[in-house]
Amino acid sequence: MSVTVERPNELDRMRFFINGEWAEPSAVRIQQQVEAATGEVIGLAALGSEADIDAAVKAARGALDNGPWGRTTAGERAAVLRKFAEALDRRAADTSQLVSRENGMPIGLSQMLNGGAPSALLRIYADVIEALPLEEVRPSQAGSTIVRREPVGVVGAIAPWNFPQVLAMFKIAPALAAGCTVVLKPSPETALDSYVFGEAAREAGLPDGVLNIVLGDRDAGAALVSHPLVDKIAFTGSTEAGRIIGAECGRLIRRCTLELGGKSAAVFLEDGNIETFLSGLDNASFLNNSQTCTTQSRILIARSRYEEVVDAVASFADSYKLGNPLDPSVTMGPMATQGHLERVLGHIDSAKSSNARLVAGGGRPAGLDRGWFVQPTVFADVENNDRLAREEVFGPVMALIPFDDDEDAVRMANDSNYGLGGSVWSADEDRALSVARRVRTGTIGLNYYTLDLGAPFGGFKDSGIGRELGPEGINAYLEYKSIYGSSKYLSA
């Protein structure tokens, strides 16, 4: 889009962060960032080209091969990560508000996940790398073997728009802790917030070229994935895009971590407590306006409790207060973009044409003519092979499905191409655990669902490859090297 800039705007982002400096784009391509709740332009952002990605990757490669970062001690890196965290904390309030304007996330949630969580992850991985032995000596038949953990190299990190700050930091924090250098390509749907990482990195004293940021579209992402100087790709996004990235990484024999889509199931057993279920439903199924990869949009309900739970979920959906996400009293904001709103409405229209029964919502809310709002929508009597039960909507549209017994519930939960999140609701937690162990999914909650930054996160099947978070999350950014030596190293 060609845009004439009439006046400076403090939110405009017209340069990229490359090699520790703010660099002019190689070509003029400018995108308007629209506020999700109003439809109004709030800033402009330059979009990077293949040349900009190339400059950023070369800066990262130079910093890795010739700079100090990969040769620092774990303690030295940890100290910089903690300074980085402090610098982000000082900017957290403004960052949280900006993300809410960009993608519609309720401000309270944004304060936690875009304001607080990124710095928390930096501190977590500072602790992880300090506690991780980077060398150990083992006896061998010929003498000894020194086993080293070394940085995997230059990391291309591709972050999505739904939780832009924290999901970028899922990648940045363990990569930097391991001694890698990073090129971050944020999503153009949230074009303005990512450059806070560059400002904070400079303040923290991160060496030039260790973290580089180039906003770009799919072409820029493809250039990053295919660049010959990149050693690993870490991607969060759609399964469709993940297939393309995974295929290219396979062709290039390039490491990759793919955190992809989901169609997760919440399983309500016949002894479930309805009050407990409703108290956890916001996190499990409606978090961030249901623009969340772990959204449990298939709600499987024991047949003996079915109508009771259907009525309760419908009432719960109707209770949301829609509006500007910067208002703390608002409990659900808009969809992130007009295009995404239209996609969600398309799923609703498709379900209306099926045999499913609409029990809540079903379209645009009255009185909210500006912005990309949709009513929280609930369909009952959905079949597990219906489109609404198979495809990821990425919006507040729930499919309610009855089941006969625990065996039937497990079968239906597993009857999906995805396996990322889930939950089981029962008055008997041991029974819930028994069911949870049989569901093929990367994460699952017992009577609640809340992501744990200290435990591995990722998916089965089409939901991805690899794990992020927890101490295990750093493994994707390390390579193992075996050095065969004499027995003298055993006593060193």
Coordinates of C-alpha atoms in Angstrom, one line a residue:
M1 CA 0.0 0.0 0.0
S2 CA 1.3 3.4 -0.9
V3 CA 0.8 5.9 1.9
T4 CA 1.6 9.6 2.0
V5 CA 2.9 10.6 5.5
E6 CA 1.5 13.9 6.4
R7 CA 2.7 14.3 9.9
P8 CA 5.0 12.4 12.3
N9 CA 3.4 9.9 14.6
E10 CA 5.1 8.5 17.7
L11 CA 3.7 5.0 16.9
D12 CA 5.1 4.9 13.3
R13 CA 7.7 2.3 12.8
M14 CA 9.6 3.2 9.6
R15 CA 12.9 1.6 10.3
F16 CA 14.2 -1.9 11.2
F17 CA 16.5 -2.9 14.1
I18 CA 19.6 -4.4 12.4
N19 CA 23.1 -4.8 13.9
G20 CA 22.2 -2.7 17.0
E21 CA 21.1 0.3 14.9
W22 CA 17.8 1.6 13.5
A23 CA 18.2 0.9 9.7
E24 CA 16.3 2.4 6.8
P25 CA 14.4 -0.1 4.7
S26 CA 15.9 -1.1 1.3
A27 CA 12.6 -0.2 -0.4
V28 CA 9.6 1.9 0.5
R29 CA 6.7 -0.4 1.3
I30 CA 4.4 1.0 4.0
Q31 CA 1.5 -0.6 5.8
Q32 CA -1.2 1.1 7.8
Q33 CA -1.9 -0.4 11.3
V34 CA -5.6 -0.2 12.1
E35 CA -7.0 -0.2 15.6
A36 CA -9.1 -3.3 16.0
A37 CA -11.8 -1.7 18.1
T38 CA -12.3 1.4 15.9
G39 CA -11.1 0.6 12.4
E40 CA -9.0 3.8 12.5
V41 CA -5.3 4.0 11.5
I42 CA -3.1 4.4 14.5
G43 CA 0.3 4.2 12.8
L44 CA 2.4 3.3 9.8
A45 CA 5.0 0.6 9.5
A46 CA 7.6 -0.2 6.9
L47 CA 7.6 -3.7 5.5
G48 CA 10.9 -5.5 5.0
S49 CA 12.1 -7.1 1.7
E50 CA 14.4 -9.9 1.0
A51 CA 17.3 -7.4 1.1
D52 CA 16.4 -6.3 4.6
I53 CA 16.1 -9.9 5.8
D54 CA 19.5 -10.6 4.2
A55 CA 21.1 -7.6 6.0
A56 CA 19.6 -8.8 9.3
V57 CA 20.7 -12.4 8.9
K58 CA 24.2 -11.3 7.9
A59 CA 24.4 -9.1 11.1
A60 CA 23.3 -12.1 13.2
R61 CA 25.8 -14.4 11.5
G62 CA 28.6 -11.8 12.1
A63 CA 27.7 -11.4 15.7
L64 CA 27.7 -15.2 16.1
D65 CA 30.9 -16.0 14.3
N66 CA 32.9 -12.9 15.2
G67 CA 31.2 -11.2 18.1
P68 CA 31.4 -12.0 21.8
W69 CA 27.9 -13.5 22.4
G70 CA 28.6 -17.1 21.6
R71 CA 31.8 -17.1 23.6
T72 CA 30.3 -15.5 26.7
T73 CA 29.9 -17.6 29.8
A74 CA 26.4 -18.6 30.9
G75 CA 26.6 -16.2 33.8
E76 CA 27.5 -13.3 31.6
R77 CA 24.6 -14.0 29.3
A78 CA 22.2 -14.4 32.2
A79 CA 23.2 -11.0 33.5
V80 CA 22.4 -9.3 30.2
L81 CA 19.1 -11.2 30.0
R82 CA 18.1 -9.8 33.4
K83 CA 19.0 -6.3 32.3
F84 CA 16.9 -6.9 29.2
A85 CA 14.0 -7.9 31.4
E86 CA 14.3 -4.8 33.5
A87 CA 14.3 -2.6 30.4
L88 CA 11.1 -4.3 29.1
D89 CA 9.5 -3.9 32.5
R90 CA 10.0 -0.1 32.3
R91 CA 8.1 -0.1 29.0
A92 CA 5.4 -2.7 29.9
A93 CA 2.5 -0.4 30.4
D94 CA 2.8 1.3 27.0
T95 CA 3.5 -2.0 25.3
S96 CA 0.4 -3.7 26.8
Q97 CA -1.8 -0.8 25.7
L98 CA -0.4 -0.8 22.2
V99 CA -0.9 -4.5 21.7
S100 CA -4.5 -4.2 22.8
R101 CA -5.1 -1.5 20.3
E102 CA -3.5 -3.6 17.6
N103 CA -5.3 -6.9 18.1
G104 CA -8.2 -6.4 20.4
M105 CA -6.8 -8.2 23.5
P106 CA -8.5 -7.2 26.7
I107 CA -6.1 -4.9 28.6
G108 CA -5.9 -6.9 31.8
L109 CA -4.8 -9.9 29.8
S110 CA -2.4 -7.8 27.7
Q111 CA -0.8 -6.5 30.9
M112 CA 0.0 -10.0 32.0
L113 CA 1.0 -11.6 28.7
N114 CA 2.5 -8.7 26.7
G115 CA 3.6 -6.6 29.7
G116 CA 4.8 -9.0 32.3
A117 CA 5.4 -12.4 30.7
P118 CA 8.2 -11.5 28.3
S119 CA 10.5 -10.2 31.1
A120 CA 9.5 -13.2 33.3
L121 CA 10.7 -15.5 30.5
L122 CA 14.0 -13.7 30.2
R123 CA 14.5 -14.2 33.9
I124 CA 13.5 -17.9 33.7
Y125 CA 16.0 -18.7 31.0
A126 CA 18.7 -16.7 32.8
D127 CA 18.2 -19.1 35.7
V128 CA 18.0 -22.1 33.3
I129 CA 21.3 -21.4 31.6
E130 CA 23.1 -20.7 34.8
A131 CA 22.0 -24.1 36.2
L132 CA 22.8 -26.0 33.0
P133 CA 26.2 -27.6 32.8
L134 CA 27.5 -26.7 29.3
E135 CA 30.3 -29.3 29.5
E136 CA 30.5 -32.7 31.2
V137 CA 33.3 -35.3 31.0
R138 CA 32.4 -39.0 30.7
P139 CA 34.7 -42.0 30.8
S140 CA 35.1 -43.8 27.5
Q141 CA 36.9 -47.0 26.2
A142 CA 39.7 -44.9 24.9
G143 CA 40.0 -42.4 27.7
S144 CA 37.3 -39.7 28.1
T145 CA 34.7 -37.8 26.1
I146 CA 33.9 -34.2 26.8
V147 CA 30.3 -33.6 25.9
R148 CA 29.6 -29.9 25.1
R149 CA 26.3 -28.0 24.7
E150 CA 26.9 -25.3 22.1
P151 CA 24.5 -22.7 20.5
V152 CA 22.7 -24.0 17.4
G153 CA 23.6 -20.8 15.6
V154 CA 21.5 -18.1 13.8
V155 CA 17.8 -18.4 14.7
G156 CA 15.0 -17.1 12.5
A157 CA 12.1 -16.4 14.8
I158 CA 8.6 -15.9 13.2
A159 CA 6.0 -14.7 15.7
P160 CA 2.2 -14.4 15.3
W161 CA -0.2 -11.6 16.0
N162 CA -2.4 -13.0 18.7
F163 CA 0.1 -12.8 21.6
P164 CA 2.9 -11.0 19.8
Q165 CA 5.2 -10.1 22.7
V166 CA 5.1 -13.2 24.8
L167 CA 5.2 -15.6 21.8
A168 CA 8.2 -13.8 20.3
M169 CA 9.9 -14.2 23.7
F170 CA 9.1 -17.9 23.7
K171 CA 11.8 -18.0 21.1
I172 CA 14.1 -15.0 21.9
A173 CA 14.7 -15.8 25.6
P174 CA 15.9 -19.5 25.2
A175 CA 17.8 -18.6 22.0
L176 CA 19.8 -15.8 23.7
A177 CA 20.4 -17.8 26.8
A178 CA 21.9 -20.6 24.7
G179 CA 24.2 -18.2 23.0
C180 CA 22.4 -18.0 19.7
T181 CA 21.8 -14.8 17.6
V182 CA 18.3 -14.0 16.4
V183 CA 16.4 -12.4 13.5
L184 CA 12.8 -11.8 14.6
K185 CA 10.1 -11.4 11.9
P186 CA 7.0 -10.1 13.6
S187 CA 3.5 -10.4 12.1
P188 CA 2.3 -7.5 10.0
E189 CA -1.1 -7.7 11.7
T190 CA 0.6 -6.3 14.9
A191 CA 3.1 -4.1 13.1
L192 CA 4.0 -1.6 15.8
D193 CA 4.8 -3.3 19.1
S194 CA 7.8 -5.5 18.4
Y195 CA 10.4 -2.7 18.2
V196 CA 10.2 -2.3 21.9
F197 CA 12.5 -5.4 22.0
G198 CA 15.1 -3.4 20.0
E199 CA 14.9 -0.4 22.4
A200 CA 15.2 -2.6 25.4
A201 CA 18.1 -4.7 24.0
R202 CA 20.1 -1.6 23.4
E203 CA 19.5 -0.3 26.8
A204 CA 20.5 -3.7 28.3
G205 CA 23.8 -3.8 26.4
L206 CA 23.0 -6.7 24.1
P207 CA 25.9 -6.8 21.6
D208 CA 25.3 -5.5 18.1
G209 CA 23.7 -8.1 15.8
V210 CA 22.6 -10.5 18.5
L211 CA 18.9 -9.5 18.1
N212 CA 17.6 -8.1 14.8
I213 CA 14.0 -7.2 14.0
V214 CA 12.5 -6.9 10.5
L215 CA 8.7 -6.6 10.1
G216 CA 7.6 -8.3 7.0
D217 CA 4.9 -10.3 5.2
R218 CA 5.0 -13.9 3.9
D219 CA 7.7 -13.1 1.3
A220 CA 10.0 -11.8 4.0
G221 CA 9.2 -14.9 6.1
A222 CA 10.0 -17.1 3.1
A223 CA 13.3 -15.3 2.7
L224 CA 14.2 -15.9 6.3
V225 CA 13.3 -19.6 6.2
S226 CA 15.4 -20.2 3.1
H227 CA 18.4 -18.0 3.9
P228 CA 21.6 -20.0 3.7
L229 CA 23.1 -18.5 6.8
V230 CA 20.2 -19.4 9.1
D231 CA 20.6 -22.5 11.3
K232 CA 17.2 -22.9 12.8
I233 CA 13.6 -21.6 12.4
A234 CA 11.2 -21.2 15.3
F235 CA 7.7 -20.5 14.1
T236 CA 4.3 -20.0 15.7
G237 CA 1.3 -19.7 13.3
S238 CA -1.1 -21.7 11.2
T239 CA -0.7 -25.3 10.4
E240 CA -0.9 -24.5 6.7
A241 CA 2.1 -22.1 6.9
G242 CA 3.8 -24.6 9.2
R243 CA 3.6 -27.3 6.5
I244 CA 5.4 -25.0 4.0
I245 CA 8.0 -24.0 6.5
G246 CA 8.6 -27.6 7.7
A247 CA 9.0 -28.8 4.1
E248 CA 11.5 -26.1 3.3
C249 CA 13.5 -26.8 6.5
G250 CA 13.4 -30.5 5.7
R251 CA 14.8 -29.8 2.2
L252 CA 17.6 -27.7 3.7
I253 CA 18.3 -30.1 6.6
R254 CA 17.5 -27.1 8.9
R255 CA 16.3 -27.5 12.4
C256 CA 12.8 -26.1 13.2
T257 CA 10.3 -25.8 15.9
L258 CA 6.7 -25.5 14.8
E259 CA 3.9 -24.4 17.2
L260 CA 0.8 -24.6 15.1
G261 CA -3.0 -24.7 15.3
G262 CA -5.4 -26.6 17.4
K263 CA -9.0 -27.8 17.8
S264 CA -8.8 -28.8 21.4
A265 CA -11.5 -30.5 23.5
A266 CA -12.8 -29.7 26.9
V267 CA -14.3 -32.9 28.3
F268 CA -17.1 -32.5 30.9
L269 CA -17.7 -35.8 32.7
E270 CA -21.1 -36.6 34.3
D271 CA -19.7 -35.9 37.8
G272 CA -18.3 -32.5 36.8
N273 CA -19.0 -29.5 38.9
I274 CA -20.8 -26.8 36.8
E275 CA -19.6 -23.9 38.9
T276 CA -15.9 -25.1 38.6
F277 CA -16.4 -25.5 34.9
L278 CA -17.8 -22.0 34.4
S279 CA -15.1 -20.4 36.5
G280 CA -12.5 -21.9 34.2
L281 CA -14.2 -21.6 30.9
D282 CA -12.9 -18.1 30.1
N283 CA -9.3 -19.3 30.2
A284 CA -10.0 -22.6 28.6
S285 CA -12.3 -21.5 25.7
F286 CA -12.6 -17.7 25.4
L287 CA -9.1 -16.4 26.3
N288 CA -8.0 -13.4 24.2
N289 CA -11.4 -13.4 22.4
S290 CA -10.7 -17.1 21.6
Q291 CA -7.9 -15.9 19.3
T292 CA -5.7 -18.5 21.0
C293 CA -4.2 -21.7 19.6
T294 CA -5.2 -23.7 22.7
T295 CA -8.9 -22.6 22.6
Q296 CA -11.0 -25.5 23.6
S297 CA -13.8 -24.9 21.1
R298 CA -15.0 -28.5 21.1
I299 CA -16.9 -28.9 24.4
L300 CA -17.6 -32.6 24.9
I301 CA -20.4 -33.2 27.4
A302 CA -21.7 -36.3 29.2
R303 CA -25.1 -37.0 27.7
S304 CA -26.7 -37.2 31.2
R305 CA -25.7 -33.6 31.9
Y306 CA -25.9 -32.3 28.3
E307 CA -28.8 -29.9 28.4
E308 CA -27.8 -28.5 31.7
V309 CA -24.3 -27.7 30.4
V310 CA -25.6 -26.4 27.1
D311 CA -27.7 -23.9 28.9
A312 CA -24.9 -22.9 31.2
V313 CA -22.4 -22.4 28.4
A314 CA -24.9 -20.4 26.4
S315 CA -25.6 -18.1 29.4
F316 CA -21.9 -17.8 30.0
A317 CA -21.3 -16.7 26.4
D318 CA -24.1 -14.2 26.7
S319 CA -22.6 -12.7 29.8
Y320 CA -19.5 -11.3 28.1
K321 CA -19.3 -7.5 27.9
L322 CA -18.0 -6.5 24.4
G323 CA -16.3 -3.2 23.8
N324 CA -13.0 -1.3 23.6
P325 CA -10.3 -3.6 25.1
L326 CA -8.7 -0.7 26.8
D327 CA -11.7 -0.4 29.1
P328 CA -10.9 -2.7 32.1
S329 CA -14.6 -3.6 32.5
V330 CA -14.7 -5.1 29.0
T331 CA -14.3 -8.8 29.0
M332 CA -14.2 -9.5 25.3
G333 CA -12.6 -7.3 22.6
P334 CA -12.8 -7.4 18.8
M335 CA -11.2 -9.7 16.3
A336 CA -7.8 -8.5 15.2
T337 CA -8.6 -7.5 11.6
Q338 CA -11.6 -7.1 9.3
G339 CA -10.4 -10.1 7.3
H340 CA -10.2 -12.3 10.3
L341 CA -13.7 -11.2 11.4
E342 CA -15.1 -12.2 8.0
R343 CA -13.4 -15.6 8.4
V344 CA -15.0 -16.2 11.8
L345 CA -18.4 -15.0 10.5
G346 CA -18.0 -17.5 7.6
H347 CA -17.6 -20.3 10.1
I348 CA -20.8 -19.2 11.9
D349 CA -22.7 -19.0 8.6
S350 CA -21.5 -22.5 7.7
A351 CA -22.7 -23.9 11.0
K352 CA -26.1 -22.2 10.7
S353 CA -26.5 -24.2 7.5
S354 CA -25.8 -27.5 9.3
N355 CA -27.9 -29.5 11.7
A356 CA -26.3 -27.8 14.7
R357 CA -28.5 -25.7 17.0
L358 CA -27.6 -22.1 17.6
V359 CA -28.0 -21.3 21.4
A360 CA -26.0 -18.1 21.8
G361 CA -24.7 -15.3 19.6
G362 CA -24.5 -15.9 15.9
G363 CA -23.3 -12.6 14.4
R364 CA -22.2 -9.0 14.9
P365 CA -23.3 -7.4 18.2
A366 CA -25.8 -4.5 18.2
G367 CA -24.4 -1.1 18.9
L368 CA -20.8 -1.8 18.0
D369 CA -20.7 -0.6 14.4
R370 CA -17.0 0.3 14.4
G371 CA -14.3 -2.3 14.8
W372 CA -14.2 -6.0 14.2
F373 CA -16.6 -7.3 16.9
V374 CA -18.4 -10.7 16.9
Q375 CA -20.8 -12.1 19.4
P376 CA -19.5 -15.1 21.5
T377 CA -21.4 -17.9 19.7
V378 CA -22.4 -21.3 20.9
F379 CA -23.8 -24.2 18.7
A380 CA -25.2 -27.3 20.4
D381 CA -25.9 -30.7 18.8
V382 CA -22.7 -30.5 16.7
E383 CA -21.4 -33.8 15.1
N384 CA -17.7 -34.5 15.7
N385 CA -17.2 -34.7 11.9
D386 CA -18.9 -31.4 11.2
R387 CA -16.8 -28.6 9.8
L388 CA -17.2 -26.6 13.0
A389 CA -15.7 -29.5 15.0
R390 CA -12.8 -30.2 12.6
E391 CA -11.5 -26.7 11.6
E392 CA -9.8 -24.1 13.7
V393 CA -12.0 -21.0 13.9
F394 CA -9.7 -18.8 16.0
G395 CA -12.6 -16.9 17.3
P396 CA -15.3 -17.3 20.0
V397 CA -17.4 -20.0 18.4
M398 CA -18.0 -23.1 20.4
A399 CA -19.2 -26.6 19.2
L400 CA -21.0 -28.6 21.9
I401 CA -21.1 -32.3 21.4
P402 CA -22.6 -35.1 23.6
F403 CA -20.8 -38.3 24.5
D404 CA -21.9 -41.6 26.2
D405 CA -19.1 -42.6 28.5
D406 CA -15.4 -42.0 29.3
E407 CA -14.3 -44.3 26.4
D408 CA -16.5 -42.4 24.0
A409 CA -15.1 -39.1 25.3
V410 CA -11.5 -40.1 24.8
R411 CA -12.3 -41.4 21.3
M412 CA -14.0 -38.2 20.3
A413 CA -11.3 -36.0 21.9
N414 CA -8.6 -37.9 19.9
D415 CA -10.7 -37.9 16.7
S416 CA -9.0 -34.7 15.4
N417 CA -6.0 -33.8 13.3
Y418 CA -4.8 -31.6 16.1
G419 CA -3.5 -32.2 19.6
L420 CA -2.4 -29.0 21.4
G421 CA -4.6 -28.2 24.4
G422 CA -7.5 -29.7 26.3
S423 CA -9.1 -30.1 29.7
V424 CA -11.1 -32.7 31.7
W425 CA -13.7 -31.6 34.3
S426 CA -14.7 -34.1 37.0
A427 CA -15.4 -34.0 40.8
D428 CA -12.9 -37.0 40.9
E429 CA -9.5 -35.6 39.9
D430 CA -8.0 -39.1 39.7
R431 CA -10.7 -40.0 37.2
A432 CA -10.0 -36.8 35.2
L433 CA -6.3 -37.7 35.3
S434 CA -7.0 -41.1 33.9
V435 CA -8.9 -39.6 31.0
A436 CA -6.3 -36.9 30.4
R437 CA -3.5 -39.4 30.1
R438 CA -5.3 -41.0 27.2
V439 CA -5.9 -37.9 25.2
R440 CA -3.2 -37.3 22.6
T441 CA -2.4 -33.7 23.2
G442 CA 0.6 -31.7 24.3
T443 CA -1.1 -29.9 27.2
I444 CA -4.2 -30.7 29.2
G445 CA -5.7 -29.4 32.4
L446 CA -7.6 -31.0 35.3
N447 CA -10.6 -28.8 36.2
Y448 CA -8.7 -25.7 34.9
Y449 CA -6.5 -24.7 32.0
T450 CA -3.7 -22.2 32.5
L451 CA -0.4 -22.3 30.6
D452 CA 2.6 -22.9 32.9
L453 CA 5.7 -21.0 31.7
G454 CA 7.9 -23.5 33.6
A455 CA 6.7 -26.6 31.7
P456 CA 7.1 -27.7 28.1
F457 CA 4.5 -26.5 25.6
G458 CA 3.7 -27.9 22.2
G459 CA 1.5 -30.2 20.2
F460 CA 0.9 -33.6 18.8
K461 CA -0.1 -34.4 15.2
D462 CA -0.8 -31.3 13.1
S463 CA -0.3 -29.0 16.1
G464 CA 3.4 -28.9 15.7
I465 CA 6.9 -30.2 16.1
G466 CA 9.1 -29.6 19.2
R467 CA 8.5 -27.9 22.5
E468 CA 8.8 -24.4 23.9
L469 CA 8.9 -23.2 27.6
G470 CA 10.3 -24.9 30.7
P471 CA 13.9 -26.0 31.1
E472 CA 13.2 -28.3 28.1
G473 CA 12.6 -25.2 25.9
I474 CA 16.3 -24.4 25.7
N475 CA 17.1 -27.8 24.1
A476 CA 16.0 -26.7 20.6
Y477 CA 18.7 -24.0 20.7
L478 CA 21.6 -26.2 21.6
E479 CA 23.7 -28.6 19.7
Y480 CA 25.8 -31.4 21.3
K481 CA 29.4 -31.9 20.5
S482 CA 31.5 -34.9 21.6
I483 CA 35.3 -34.3 22.0
Y484 CA 37.3 -37.5 22.5
G485 CA 40.3 -37.0 24.8
S486 CA 42.6 -38.7 27.2
S487 CA 41.7 -39.9 30.7
K488 CA 43.4 -36.9 32.2
Y489 CA 40.1 -34.9 31.8
L490 CA 38.3 -37.3 34.1
S491 CA 40.1 -35.8 37.1
A492 CA 40.0 -32.2 35.9

